[in-house]
Amino acid sequence: MSTSNPSKTLREVVGLNDTAPRLDQSALIMIDFQNTYRSGVMALEGAEEAVAAGGRLLARARAAGIPVVHIVNDGGENTPYDIRARIGSISDELAPADGEPVVVKGLPNAFYETGLEKTLHDLGVAAGADLVLAGFMTHMCVTFTAQGAFNLGYRPTVVAEATATRSLAAPGGEALSAATLQAAALATVTDLFGLVVPTVDDLRD
């Protein structure tokens, strides 16, 4: 199939709304902005730029007074995801403010076997609401949390510049660049699960 003539998305086929949300009418989900993704074995390409964009997004959300929920992945003690250690902590620039809940997960979908759905409900964010997603890694926890949100009836939107991922080996052994994997992950989201806006500034107030 020619890449110059991409297929219609599943969203187009089934007639889902593709209007970007208003930030001041959404809830913000900050996914795994943990130190492990900035250095060491799990360091991501573009992590510093994504953290900076995440900081701008978080500041706008707080100024708008919308609900903010932070997610952390706990891989257990002595792992790159040890939330009891510095490596697994949320980066200082994006640390939760007083009253902002933190939900701990163990799998990529932040809704699976966690208190995230109840947390949102307690914040007045019901199914059908807009959720703005940012964080790490794009092809893993961001994509699967978008899918989880979609499956529960939420309307997720990913802010692309506030996400990042890493290069991997494809099944055939060839190198798959971080940029390629990033694009594929975002395309997966936009095929069905939600929307993608390129930058923080593309979200309306």
mmCIF file of C-alpha atoms in Angstrom:
data_model
loop_
_atom_site.group_PDB
_atom_site.id
_atom_site.type_symbol
_atom_site.label_atom_id
_atom_site.label_comp_id
_atom_site.label_asym_id
_atom_site.label_seq_id
_atom_site.Cartn_x
_atom_site.Cartn_y
_atom_site.Cartn_z
ATOM 1 C CA MET A 1 0.000 0.000 0.000
ATOM 2 C CA SER A 2 1.343 3.433 -0.889
ATOM 3 C CA THR A 3 2.286 5.530 2.104
ATOM 4 C CA SER A 4 1.251 8.619 0.129
ATOM 5 C CA ASN A 5 -2.353 7.451 0.348
ATOM 6 C CA PRO A 6 -2.896 6.336 3.951
ATOM 7 C CA SER A 7 -6.033 4.483 4.897
ATOM 8 C CA LYS A 8 -8.879 6.139 6.728
ATOM 9 C CA THR A 9 -8.565 5.873 10.467
ATOM 10 C CA LEU A 10 -10.982 3.711 12.389
ATOM 11 C CA ARG A 11 -12.147 6.925 14.051
ATOM 12 C CA GLU A 12 -13.156 8.270 10.646
ATOM 13 C CA VAL A 13 -14.842 5.019 9.676
ATOM 14 C CA VAL A 14 -17.037 4.916 12.794
ATOM 15 C CA GLY A 15 -17.582 8.681 12.956
ATOM 16 C CA LEU A 16 -15.871 9.619 16.221
ATOM 17 C CA ASN A 17 -15.372 13.281 17.110
ATOM 18 C CA ASP A 18 -11.890 14.560 16.289
ATOM 19 C CA THR A 19 -12.190 18.074 17.709
ATOM 20 C CA ALA A 20 -9.318 18.799 20.087
ATOM 21 C CA PRO A 21 -10.453 19.395 23.671
ATOM 22 C CA ARG A 22 -10.296 22.554 25.712
ATOM 23 C CA LEU A 23 -7.671 22.197 28.405
ATOM 24 C CA ASP A 24 -9.815 24.080 30.909
ATOM 25 C CA GLN A 25 -12.562 21.483 30.446
ATOM 26 C CA SER A 26 -10.297 18.428 30.760
ATOM 27 C CA ALA A 27 -8.374 16.485 33.364
ATOM 28 C CA LEU A 28 -4.605 16.042 33.058
ATOM 29 C CA ILE A 29 -2.943 12.629 33.476
ATOM 30 C CA MET A 30 0.848 12.824 33.932
ATOM 31 C CA ILE A 31 2.187 9.337 33.161
ATOM 32 C CA ASP A 32 5.479 8.010 34.565
ATOM 33 C CA PHE A 33 7.514 11.204 34.492
ATOM 34 C CA GLN A 34 10.088 9.307 36.539
ATOM 35 C CA ASN A 35 13.833 9.909 36.779
ATOM 36 C CA THR A 36 14.592 6.485 35.325
ATOM 37 C CA TYR A 37 13.694 7.775 31.854
ATOM 38 C CA ARG A 38 16.271 10.584 31.998
ATOM 39 C CA SER A 39 19.449 8.604 32.701
ATOM 40 C CA GLY A 40 20.710 5.048 32.872
ATOM 41 C CA VAL A 41 19.435 1.937 31.159
ATOM 42 C CA MET A 42 15.939 3.342 30.499
ATOM 43 C CA ALA A 43 16.987 6.799 29.246
ATOM 44 C CA LEU A 44 14.770 7.971 26.381
ATOM 45 C CA GLU A 45 15.589 10.048 23.350
ATOM 46 C CA GLY A 46 13.913 13.419 23.771
ATOM 47 C CA ALA A 47 13.235 12.924 27.477
ATOM 48 C CA GLU A 48 14.522 16.364 28.495
ATOM 49 C CA GLU A 49 12.418 18.123 25.866
ATOM 50 C CA ALA A 50 9.378 16.117 26.948
ATOM 51 C CA VAL A 51 9.933 17.021 30.602
ATOM 52 C CA ALA A 52 10.149 20.691 29.667
ATOM 53 C CA ALA A 53 6.922 20.442 27.658
ATOM 54 C CA GLY A 54 5.316 18.524 30.510
ATOM 55 C CA GLY A 55 6.239 21.367 32.829
ATOM 56 C CA ARG A 56 4.520 23.908 30.597
ATOM 57 C CA LEU A 57 1.458 21.679 30.349
ATOM 58 C CA LEU A 58 1.327 21.145 34.098
ATOM 59 C CA ALA A 59 1.624 24.877 34.757
ATOM 60 C CA ARG A 60 -1.258 25.623 32.396
ATOM 61 C CA ALA A 61 -3.407 22.908 33.964
ATOM 62 C CA ARG A 62 -2.803 24.257 37.442
ATOM 63 C CA ALA A 63 -3.542 27.807 36.308
ATOM 64 C CA ALA A 64 -6.796 26.552 34.776
ATOM 65 C CA GLY A 65 -7.722 24.796 38.005
ATOM 66 C CA ILE A 66 -8.412 21.436 36.353
ATOM 67 C CA PRO A 67 -7.887 18.038 38.012
ATOM 68 C CA VAL A 68 -4.320 16.713 37.762
ATOM 69 C CA VAL A 69 -3.437 13.070 38.457
ATOM 70 C CA HIS A 70 0.130 11.723 38.501
ATOM 71 C CA ILE A 71 0.927 8.113 37.602
ATOM 72 C CA VAL A 72 4.036 6.196 38.651
ATOM 73 C CA ASN A 73 5.130 2.719 37.662
ATOM 74 C CA ASP A 74 6.431 0.604 40.540
ATOM 75 C CA GLY A 75 8.691 -2.204 39.426
ATOM 76 C CA GLY A 76 9.790 -3.140 42.920
ATOM 77 C CA GLU A 77 12.921 -2.609 44.959
ATOM 78 C CA ASN A 78 16.284 -2.489 43.198
ATOM 79 C CA THR A 79 14.724 -2.054 39.746
ATOM 80 C CA PRO A 80 14.865 0.984 37.430
ATOM 81 C CA TYR A 81 11.259 1.594 38.539
ATOM 82 C CA ASP A 82 11.793 1.512 42.313
ATOM 83 C CA ILE A 83 9.528 4.299 43.553
ATOM 84 C CA ARG A 84 11.180 4.102 46.967
ATOM 85 C CA ALA A 85 14.447 5.284 45.396
ATOM 86 C CA ARG A 86 15.512 8.417 43.564
ATOM 87 C CA ILE A 87 15.580 6.588 40.206
ATOM 88 C CA GLY A 88 11.864 5.788 40.370
ATOM 89 C CA SER A 89 10.694 9.121 41.740
ATOM 90 C CA ILE A 90 8.791 11.703 39.730
ATOM 91 C CA SER A 91 11.180 14.317 38.355
ATOM 92 C CA ASP A 92 11.454 17.359 40.598
ATOM 93 C CA GLU A 93 10.209 19.745 37.906
ATOM 94 C CA LEU A 94 6.940 17.825 37.701
ATOM 95 C CA ALA A 95 6.498 16.821 41.330
ATOM 96 C CA PRO A 96 2.873 16.639 42.521
ATOM 97 C CA ALA A 97 1.543 19.698 44.303
ATOM 98 C CA ASP A 98 -0.404 19.388 47.529
ATOM 99 C CA GLY A 99 -3.732 17.732 46.823
ATOM 100 C CA GLU A 100 -2.726 16.240 43.453
ATOM 101 C CA PRO A 101 -3.234 12.470 43.730
ATOM 102 C CA VAL A 102 -0.599 9.925 42.742
ATOM 103 C CA VAL A 103 -1.742 6.557 41.387
ATOM 104 C CA VAL A 104 0.703 3.637 41.462
ATOM 105 C CA LYS A 105 0.552 1.041 38.710
ATOM 106 C CA GLY A 106 2.422 -2.114 37.808
ATOM 107 C CA LEU A 107 1.394 -2.535 34.165
ATOM 108 C CA PRO A 108 1.317 -0.197 31.136
ATOM 109 C CA ASN A 109 -2.414 0.603 31.276
ATOM 110 C CA ALA A 110 -2.741 3.014 34.199
ATOM 111 C CA PHE A 111 -6.400 2.024 34.618
ATOM 112 C CA TYR A 112 -5.718 -1.705 35.046
ATOM 113 C CA GLU A 113 -5.987 -2.877 38.654
ATOM 114 C CA THR A 114 -5.360 0.627 40.017
ATOM 115 C CA GLY A 115 -7.449 3.307 41.663
ATOM 116 C CA LEU A 116 -7.255 5.681 38.688
ATOM 117 C CA GLU A 117 -10.887 5.392 37.595
ATOM 118 C CA LYS A 118 -12.117 5.927 41.172
ATOM 119 C CA THR A 119 -9.695 8.825 41.624
ATOM 120 C CA LEU A 120 -11.096 10.521 38.550
ATOM 121 C CA HIS A 121 -14.649 9.862 39.710
ATOM 122 C CA ASP A 122 -13.853 11.390 43.100
ATOM 123 C CA LEU A 123 -12.511 14.460 41.284
ATOM 124 C CA GLY A 124 -15.756 14.792 39.359
ATOM 125 C CA VAL A 125 -14.326 13.423 36.109
ATOM 126 C CA ALA A 126 -16.837 10.927 34.722
ATOM 127 C CA ALA A 127 -16.775 8.685 31.657
ATOM 128 C CA GLY A 128 -17.147 10.777 28.534
ATOM 129 C CA ALA A 129 -14.836 13.492 29.851
ATOM 130 C CA ASP A 130 -11.720 14.707 28.067
ATOM 131 C CA LEU A 131 -8.421 13.433 29.463
ATOM 132 C CA VAL A 132 -5.147 15.040 28.395
ATOM 133 C CA LEU A 133 -2.249 12.560 28.546
ATOM 134 C CA ALA A 134 1.494 13.185 28.683
ATOM 135 C CA GLY A 135 4.493 11.173 29.788
ATOM 136 C CA PHE A 136 6.619 8.110 29.176
ATOM 137 C CA MET A 137 6.953 5.855 27.201
ATOM 138 C CA THR A 138 4.924 6.794 24.145
ATOM 139 C CA HIS A 139 4.733 3.302 22.652
ATOM 140 C CA MET A 140 4.013 1.635 25.972
ATOM 141 C CA CYS A 141 2.306 3.303 28.949
ATOM 142 C CA VAL A 142 1.002 6.344 27.077
ATOM 143 C CA THR A 143 -0.558 4.277 24.286
ATOM 144 C CA PHE A 144 -2.022 1.622 26.589
ATOM 145 C CA THR A 145 -3.379 4.183 29.032
ATOM 146 C CA ALA A 146 -5.049 5.941 26.091
ATOM 147 C CA GLN A 147 -6.564 2.593 25.117
ATOM 148 C CA GLY A 148 -7.690 1.986 28.698
ATOM 149 C CA ALA A 149 -9.294 5.418 28.860
ATOM 150 C CA PHE A 150 -11.061 4.852 25.546
ATOM 151 C CA ASN A 151 -12.357 1.456 26.681
ATOM 152 C CA LEU A 152 -13.896 3.092 29.754
ATOM 153 C CA GLY A 153 -15.639 5.785 27.722
ATOM 154 C CA TYR A 154 -13.225 8.675 28.265
ATOM 155 C CA ARG A 155 -11.935 10.844 25.426
ATOM 156 C CA PRO A 156 -8.110 10.848 25.621
ATOM 157 C CA THR A 157 -5.816 13.318 23.889
ATOM 158 C CA VAL A 158 -2.027 12.859 23.870
ATOM 159 C CA VAL A 159 0.288 15.878 23.765
ATOM 160 C CA ALA A 160 3.050 14.622 21.464
ATOM 161 C CA GLU A 161 5.855 16.972 22.519
ATOM 162 C CA ALA A 162 5.334 15.944 26.157
ATOM 163 C CA THR A 163 6.064 12.275 25.364
ATOM 164 C CA ALA A 164 9.154 10.315 24.383
ATOM 165 C CA THR A 165 10.325 6.782 23.728
ATOM 166 C CA ARG A 166 13.460 4.808 22.842
ATOM 167 C CA SER A 167 14.863 2.848 19.927
ATOM 168 C CA LEU A 168 14.210 -0.892 19.819
ATOM 169 C CA ALA A 169 15.043 -3.893 17.693
ATOM 170 C CA ALA A 170 12.251 -4.929 15.318
ATOM 171 C CA PRO A 171 11.281 -8.639 15.231
ATOM 172 C CA GLY A 172 13.600 -9.162 12.270
ATOM 173 C CA GLY A 173 16.512 -7.720 14.207
ATOM 174 C CA GLU A 174 16.813 -4.408 12.389
ATOM 175 C CA ALA A 175 17.035 -1.226 14.428
ATOM 176 C CA LEU A 176 13.807 0.707 14.878
ATOM 177 C CA SER A 177 14.602 4.318 15.686
ATOM 178 C CA ALA A 178 12.958 6.159 18.536
ATOM 179 C CA ALA A 179 11.500 8.632 16.041
ATOM 180 C CA THR A 180 9.922 5.818 14.020
ATOM 181 C CA LEU A 181 8.518 4.130 17.109
ATOM 182 C CA GLN A 182 7.229 7.484 18.392
ATOM 183 C CA ALA A 183 5.394 8.132 15.128
ATOM 184 C CA ALA A 184 3.951 4.614 15.032
ATOM 185 C CA ALA A 185 2.723 4.845 18.619
ATOM 186 C CA LEU A 186 1.017 8.175 18.040
ATOM 187 C CA ALA A 187 -0.542 6.802 14.844
ATOM 188 C CA THR A 188 -1.888 3.862 16.849
ATOM 189 C CA VAL A 189 -3.562 6.276 19.248
ATOM 190 C CA THR A 190 -5.117 8.352 16.480
ATOM 191 C CA ASP A 191 -6.362 5.318 14.576
ATOM 192 C CA LEU A 192 -8.964 4.667 17.281
ATOM 193 C CA PHE A 193 -8.197 5.393 20.903
ATOM 194 C CA GLY A 194 -7.935 9.167 20.925
ATOM 195 C CA LEU A 195 -6.490 12.354 19.534
ATOM 196 C CA VAL A 196 -2.939 13.673 19.318
ATOM 197 C CA VAL A 197 -1.981 17.345 19.407
ATOM 198 C CA PRO A 198 1.609 18.214 18.461
ATOM 199 C CA THR A 199 2.357 20.739 21.201
ATOM 200 C CA VAL A 200 1.061 22.126 24.460
ATOM 201 C CA ASP A 201 0.104 25.314 22.625
ATOM 202 C CA ASP A 202 -2.271 23.338 20.387
ATOM 203 C CA LEU A 203 -4.602 22.814 23.352
ATOM 204 C CA ARG A 204 -7.228 25.530 23.603
ATOM 205 C CA ASP A 205 -7.968 27.341 26.875
#
